[in-house]
Coordinates of C-alpha atoms and ligand atoms in Angstrom, one line a residue:
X19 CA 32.2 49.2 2.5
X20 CA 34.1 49.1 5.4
X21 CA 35.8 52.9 4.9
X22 CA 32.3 53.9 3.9
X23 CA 30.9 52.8 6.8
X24 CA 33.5 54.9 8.6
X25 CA 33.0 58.2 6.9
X26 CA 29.2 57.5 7.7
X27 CA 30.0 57.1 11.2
X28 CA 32.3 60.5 11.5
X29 CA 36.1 60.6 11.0
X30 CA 36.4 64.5 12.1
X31 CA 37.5 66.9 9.2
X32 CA 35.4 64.7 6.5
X33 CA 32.2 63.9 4.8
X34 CA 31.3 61.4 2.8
X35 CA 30.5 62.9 -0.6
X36 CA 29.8 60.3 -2.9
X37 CA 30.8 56.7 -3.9
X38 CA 30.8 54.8 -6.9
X39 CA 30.6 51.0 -7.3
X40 CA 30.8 48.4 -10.1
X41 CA 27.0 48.0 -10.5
X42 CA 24.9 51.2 -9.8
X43 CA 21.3 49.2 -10.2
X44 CA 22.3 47.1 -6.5
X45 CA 23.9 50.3 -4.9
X46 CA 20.7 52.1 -3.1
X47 CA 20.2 48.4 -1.3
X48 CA 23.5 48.3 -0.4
X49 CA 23.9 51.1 1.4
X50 CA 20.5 51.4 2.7
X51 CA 21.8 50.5 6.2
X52 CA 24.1 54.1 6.5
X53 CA 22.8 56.8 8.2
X54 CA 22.7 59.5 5.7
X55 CA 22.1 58.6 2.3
X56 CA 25.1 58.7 -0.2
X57 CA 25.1 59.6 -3.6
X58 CA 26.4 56.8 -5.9
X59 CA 28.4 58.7 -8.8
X60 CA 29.9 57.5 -11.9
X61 CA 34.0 57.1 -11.5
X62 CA 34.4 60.7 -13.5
X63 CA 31.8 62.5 -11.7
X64 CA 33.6 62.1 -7.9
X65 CA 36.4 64.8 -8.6
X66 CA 33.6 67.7 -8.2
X67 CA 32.0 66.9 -5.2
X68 CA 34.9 65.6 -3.6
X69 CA 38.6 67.2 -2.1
X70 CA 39.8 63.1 -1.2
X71 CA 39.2 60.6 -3.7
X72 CA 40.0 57.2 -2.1
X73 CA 41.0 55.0 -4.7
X74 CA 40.3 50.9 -3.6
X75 CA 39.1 49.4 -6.9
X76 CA 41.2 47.3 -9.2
X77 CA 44.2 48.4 -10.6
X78 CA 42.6 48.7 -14.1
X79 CA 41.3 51.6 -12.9
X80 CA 43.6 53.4 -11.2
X81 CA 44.0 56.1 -14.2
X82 CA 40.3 56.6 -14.5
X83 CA 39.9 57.7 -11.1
X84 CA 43.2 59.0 -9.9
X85 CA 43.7 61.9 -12.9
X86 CA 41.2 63.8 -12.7
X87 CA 41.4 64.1 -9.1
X88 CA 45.3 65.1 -9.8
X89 CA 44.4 67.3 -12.5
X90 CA 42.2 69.8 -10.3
X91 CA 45.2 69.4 -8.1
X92 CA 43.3 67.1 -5.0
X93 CA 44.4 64.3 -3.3
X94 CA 44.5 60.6 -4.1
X95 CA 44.4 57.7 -1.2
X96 CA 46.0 55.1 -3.4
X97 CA 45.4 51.5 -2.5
X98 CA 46.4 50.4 -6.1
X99 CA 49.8 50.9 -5.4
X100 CA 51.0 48.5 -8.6
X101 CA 49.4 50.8 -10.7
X102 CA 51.5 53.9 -9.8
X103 CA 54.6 51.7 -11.7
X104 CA 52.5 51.8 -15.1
X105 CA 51.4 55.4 -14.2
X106 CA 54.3 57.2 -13.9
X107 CA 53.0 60.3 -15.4
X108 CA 50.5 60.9 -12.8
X109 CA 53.1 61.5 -10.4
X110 CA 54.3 64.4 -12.6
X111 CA 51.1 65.4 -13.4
X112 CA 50.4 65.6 -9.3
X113 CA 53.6 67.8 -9.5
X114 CA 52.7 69.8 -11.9
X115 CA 48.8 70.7 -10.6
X116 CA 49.9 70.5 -6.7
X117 CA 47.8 67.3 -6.4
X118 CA 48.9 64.5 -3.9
X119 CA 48.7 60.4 -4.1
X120 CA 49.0 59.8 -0.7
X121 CA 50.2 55.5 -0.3
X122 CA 48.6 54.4 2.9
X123 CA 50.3 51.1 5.0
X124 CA 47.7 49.2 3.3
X125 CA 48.3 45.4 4.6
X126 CA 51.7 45.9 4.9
X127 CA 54.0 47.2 8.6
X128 CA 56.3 50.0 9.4
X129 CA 56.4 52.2 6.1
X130 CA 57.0 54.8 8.7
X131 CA 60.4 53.2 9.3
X132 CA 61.3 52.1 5.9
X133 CA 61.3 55.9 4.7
X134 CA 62.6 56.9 7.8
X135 CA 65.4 54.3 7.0
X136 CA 65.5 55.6 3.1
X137 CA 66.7 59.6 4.7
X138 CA 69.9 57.6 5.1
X139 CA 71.2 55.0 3.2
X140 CA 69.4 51.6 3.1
X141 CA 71.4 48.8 1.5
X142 CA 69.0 46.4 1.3
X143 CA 65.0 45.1 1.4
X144 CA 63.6 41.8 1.3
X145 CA 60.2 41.0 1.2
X146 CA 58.9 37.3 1.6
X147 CA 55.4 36.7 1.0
X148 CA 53.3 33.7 2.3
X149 CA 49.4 33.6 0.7
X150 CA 47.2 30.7 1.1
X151 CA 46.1 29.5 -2.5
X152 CA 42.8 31.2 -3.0
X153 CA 45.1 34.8 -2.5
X154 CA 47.4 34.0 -5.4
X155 CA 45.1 32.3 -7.4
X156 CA 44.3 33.7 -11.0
X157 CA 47.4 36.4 -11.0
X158 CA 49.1 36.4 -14.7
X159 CA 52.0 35.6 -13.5
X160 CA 51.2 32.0 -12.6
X161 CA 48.9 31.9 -16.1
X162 CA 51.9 32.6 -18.3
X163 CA 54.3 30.6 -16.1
X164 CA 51.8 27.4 -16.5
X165 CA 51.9 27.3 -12.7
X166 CA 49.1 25.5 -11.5
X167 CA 48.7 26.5 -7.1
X168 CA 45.5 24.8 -7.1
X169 CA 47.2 21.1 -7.5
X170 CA 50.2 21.9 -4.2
X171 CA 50.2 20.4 -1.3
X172 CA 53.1 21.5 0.0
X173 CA 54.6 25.3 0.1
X174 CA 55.6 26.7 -3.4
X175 CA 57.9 29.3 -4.5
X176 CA 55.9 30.6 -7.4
X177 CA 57.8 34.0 -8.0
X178 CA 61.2 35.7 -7.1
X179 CA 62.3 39.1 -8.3
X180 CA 61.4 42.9 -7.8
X181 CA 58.9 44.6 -6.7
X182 CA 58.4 46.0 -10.3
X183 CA 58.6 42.5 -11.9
X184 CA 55.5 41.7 -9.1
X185 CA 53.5 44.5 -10.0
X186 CA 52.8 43.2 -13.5
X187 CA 52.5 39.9 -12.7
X188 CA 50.4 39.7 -9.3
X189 CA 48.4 43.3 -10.0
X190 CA 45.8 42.3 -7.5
X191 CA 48.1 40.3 -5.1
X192 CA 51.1 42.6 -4.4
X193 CA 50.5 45.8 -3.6
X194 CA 52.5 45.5 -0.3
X195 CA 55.9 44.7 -2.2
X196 CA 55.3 48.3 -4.5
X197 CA 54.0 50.0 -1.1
X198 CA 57.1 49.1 0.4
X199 CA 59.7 49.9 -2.2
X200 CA 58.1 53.4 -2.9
X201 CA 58.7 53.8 0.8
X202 CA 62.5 52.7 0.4
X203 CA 64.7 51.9 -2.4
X204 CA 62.6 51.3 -5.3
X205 CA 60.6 49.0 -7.0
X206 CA 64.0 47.7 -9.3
X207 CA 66.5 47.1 -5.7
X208 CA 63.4 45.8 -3.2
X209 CA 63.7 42.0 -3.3
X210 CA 60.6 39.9 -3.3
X211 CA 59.4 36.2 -2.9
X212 CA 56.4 34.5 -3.1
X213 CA 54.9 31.5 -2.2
X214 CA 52.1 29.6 -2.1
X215 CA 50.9 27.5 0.9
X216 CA 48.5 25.2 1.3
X217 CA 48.3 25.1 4.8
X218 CA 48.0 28.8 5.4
X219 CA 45.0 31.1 6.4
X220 CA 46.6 34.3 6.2
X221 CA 48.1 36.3 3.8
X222 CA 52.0 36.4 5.6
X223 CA 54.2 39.0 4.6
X224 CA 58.3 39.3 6.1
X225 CA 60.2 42.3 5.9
X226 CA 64.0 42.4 6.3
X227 CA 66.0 45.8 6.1
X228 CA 69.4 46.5 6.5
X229 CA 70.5 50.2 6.4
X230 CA 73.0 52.4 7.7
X231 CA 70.7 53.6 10.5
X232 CA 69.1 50.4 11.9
X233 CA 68.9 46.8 11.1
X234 CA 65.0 45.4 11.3
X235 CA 63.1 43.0 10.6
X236 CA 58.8 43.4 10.3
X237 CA 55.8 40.5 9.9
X238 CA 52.6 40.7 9.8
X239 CA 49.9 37.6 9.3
X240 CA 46.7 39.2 7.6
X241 CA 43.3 37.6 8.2
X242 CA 41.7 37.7 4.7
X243 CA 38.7 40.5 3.7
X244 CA 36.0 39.4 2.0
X245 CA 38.1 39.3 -1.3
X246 CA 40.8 36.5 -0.1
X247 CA 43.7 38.5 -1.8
X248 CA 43.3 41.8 0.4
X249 CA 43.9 41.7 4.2
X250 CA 40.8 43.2 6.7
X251 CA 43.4 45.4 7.8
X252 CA 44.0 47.3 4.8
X253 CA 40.6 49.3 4.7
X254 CA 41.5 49.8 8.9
X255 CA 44.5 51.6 7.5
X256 CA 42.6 53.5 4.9
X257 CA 40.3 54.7 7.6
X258 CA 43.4 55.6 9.9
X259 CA 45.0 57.8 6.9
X260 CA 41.5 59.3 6.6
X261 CA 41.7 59.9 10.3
X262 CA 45.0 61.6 10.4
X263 CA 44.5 64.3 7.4
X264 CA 42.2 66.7 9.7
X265 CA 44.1 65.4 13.3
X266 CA 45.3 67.8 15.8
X267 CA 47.6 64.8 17.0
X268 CA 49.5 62.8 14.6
X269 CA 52.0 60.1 15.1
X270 CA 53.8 58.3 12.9
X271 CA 55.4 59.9 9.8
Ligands
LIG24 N1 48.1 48.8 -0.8 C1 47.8 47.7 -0.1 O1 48.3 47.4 1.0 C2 46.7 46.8 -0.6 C3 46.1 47.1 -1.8 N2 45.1 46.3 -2.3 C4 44.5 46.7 -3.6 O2 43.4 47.6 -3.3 C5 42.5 47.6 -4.3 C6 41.1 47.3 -3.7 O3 41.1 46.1 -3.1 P1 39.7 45.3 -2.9 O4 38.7 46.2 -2.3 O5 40.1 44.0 -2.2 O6 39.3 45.0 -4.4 P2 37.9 44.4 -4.9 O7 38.2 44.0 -6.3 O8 37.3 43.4 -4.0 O9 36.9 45.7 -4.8 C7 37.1 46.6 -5.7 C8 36.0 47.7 -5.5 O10 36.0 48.4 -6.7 C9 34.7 48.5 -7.2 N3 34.6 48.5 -8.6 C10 35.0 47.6 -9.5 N4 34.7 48.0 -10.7 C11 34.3 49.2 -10.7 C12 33.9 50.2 -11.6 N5 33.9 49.9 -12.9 N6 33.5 51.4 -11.2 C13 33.4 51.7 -9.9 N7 33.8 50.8 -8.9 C14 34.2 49.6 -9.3 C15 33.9 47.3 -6.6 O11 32.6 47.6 -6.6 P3 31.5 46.5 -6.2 O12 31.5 46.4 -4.8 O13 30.2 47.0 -6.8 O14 31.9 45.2 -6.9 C16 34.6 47.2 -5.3 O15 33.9 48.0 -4.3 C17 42.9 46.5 -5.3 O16 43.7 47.0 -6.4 C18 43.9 45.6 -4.4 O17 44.8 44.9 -5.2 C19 44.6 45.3 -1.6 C20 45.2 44.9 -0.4 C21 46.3 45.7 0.2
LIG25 O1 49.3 43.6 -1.5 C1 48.1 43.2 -1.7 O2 47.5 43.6 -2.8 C2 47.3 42.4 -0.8 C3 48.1 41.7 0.3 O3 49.1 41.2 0.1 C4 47.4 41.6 1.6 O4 46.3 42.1 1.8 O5 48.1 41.0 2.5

């Protein structure tokens, strides 16, 4: 709602076209409050009316709405990042039709830096992330690991491995970690930890890089959205991608 509200508002060089939500028979209510009235399209009927399709549903449907788009060779904004692991072939498919899946910051901090980093040689990325229990909650992971968060008091380490292993196993959770190795060494070499914490509010992420160019290290604390897994800021940096297609001025690769 947030990025709709946005585009209503006026981010120069677009219009808001269409959107498409999980129930259709709430929508007109919902968006009642915008100032132009917005059509509310099926998933498969945005790529005709639209040049940008911003993609921030759950990963489940990341295919549905990101191929056709790539198919008539437009542009994705890609908040599923997880789902670009399983989907491989859309990348080639982007390729191959001149479409683009553009990866915004999302929740995460200085992508700019990491693939600046990744032009020379970066030896190493570590990613620790901090979620209070209601962000974690429900991710496969924990159900096939018999790992109850609900019952901690104190900080657990529920997960540690890649940023591949994390995409299958906290979908909804993790985009940050696949975000982040896209941006660097890949989703097999970026090394990730989780843990739940009890006492937490935010959803905490800690970067650590060491490359041949620079040595940093990146945090962010991210006050939950409405949906305690995803971070407020993350439709923010949707907005700001949105912003910097058409801008005359633009900083930050
Ligand atoms: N890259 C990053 O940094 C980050 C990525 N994410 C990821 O971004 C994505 C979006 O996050 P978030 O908004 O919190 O997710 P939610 O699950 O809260 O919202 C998903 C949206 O998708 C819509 N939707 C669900 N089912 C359908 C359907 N069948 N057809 C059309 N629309 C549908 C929902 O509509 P309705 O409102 O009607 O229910 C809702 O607007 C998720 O994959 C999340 O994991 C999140 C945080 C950071
Ligand atoms: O990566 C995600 O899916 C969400 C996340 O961690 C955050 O919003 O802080």
């Amino acid at each position: 709602m947030k990025i709709v509200e946005a585009l209503d508002a006026g981010i120069p060089g677009c219009e808001l076209a269409a959107v498409s939500v999980r129930s259709r028979e709430t929508a007109p209510e919902r968006f009642a409050h915008l100032g132009r009235p917005v059509p509310v399209l099926a998933i498969s009927e945005l790529e005709p009316v639209a040049d940008v399709v911003v993609e921030c549903a759950p990963a489940a449907l990341f295919r549905a709405i990101a191929e056709p788009v790539l198919r008539a060779g437009k542009m994705v904004v890609a908040l599923s990042a997880g789902a670009i692991l399983s989907n491989g072939d859309l990348v080639e498919l982007a390729r191959a039709a001149g479409g683009r899946i553009v990866v915004p910051t999302g929740a995460l901090v200085g992508l700019d830096a990491v693939a600046a980093a990744a032009e020379g040689t970066i030896r190493s990325v570590r990613m620790v992330t901090r979620k209070p229990v209601r962000g974690l909650a429900g991710a496969p992971y924990l159900l096939e690991h018999g790992i109850r968060v609900e019952e901690i008091t104190e900080p657990l380490m529920v997960f540690k491995g890649t940023a591949r292993q994390a995409a299958t196993g906290f979908p909804a959770n993790l985009n940050v970690a696949v975000a982040l190795s896209l941006a660097g060494i890949g989703p097999d070499r970026t090394e990730l930890e989780i843990w739940a914490d009890p006492a937490l509010e935010r959803n905490c992420h800690t970067i650590e890089v060491d490359a041949d160019s620079a040595r940093f290290s990146m945090s962010i604390e991210n006050v939950p959205s409405e949906n305690p897994k995803t971070g407020r800021i993350t439709a923010l940096s949707v907005i700001a991608c949105l912003r910097k297609l058409a801008a005359p001025l633009r900083v930050g690769t």
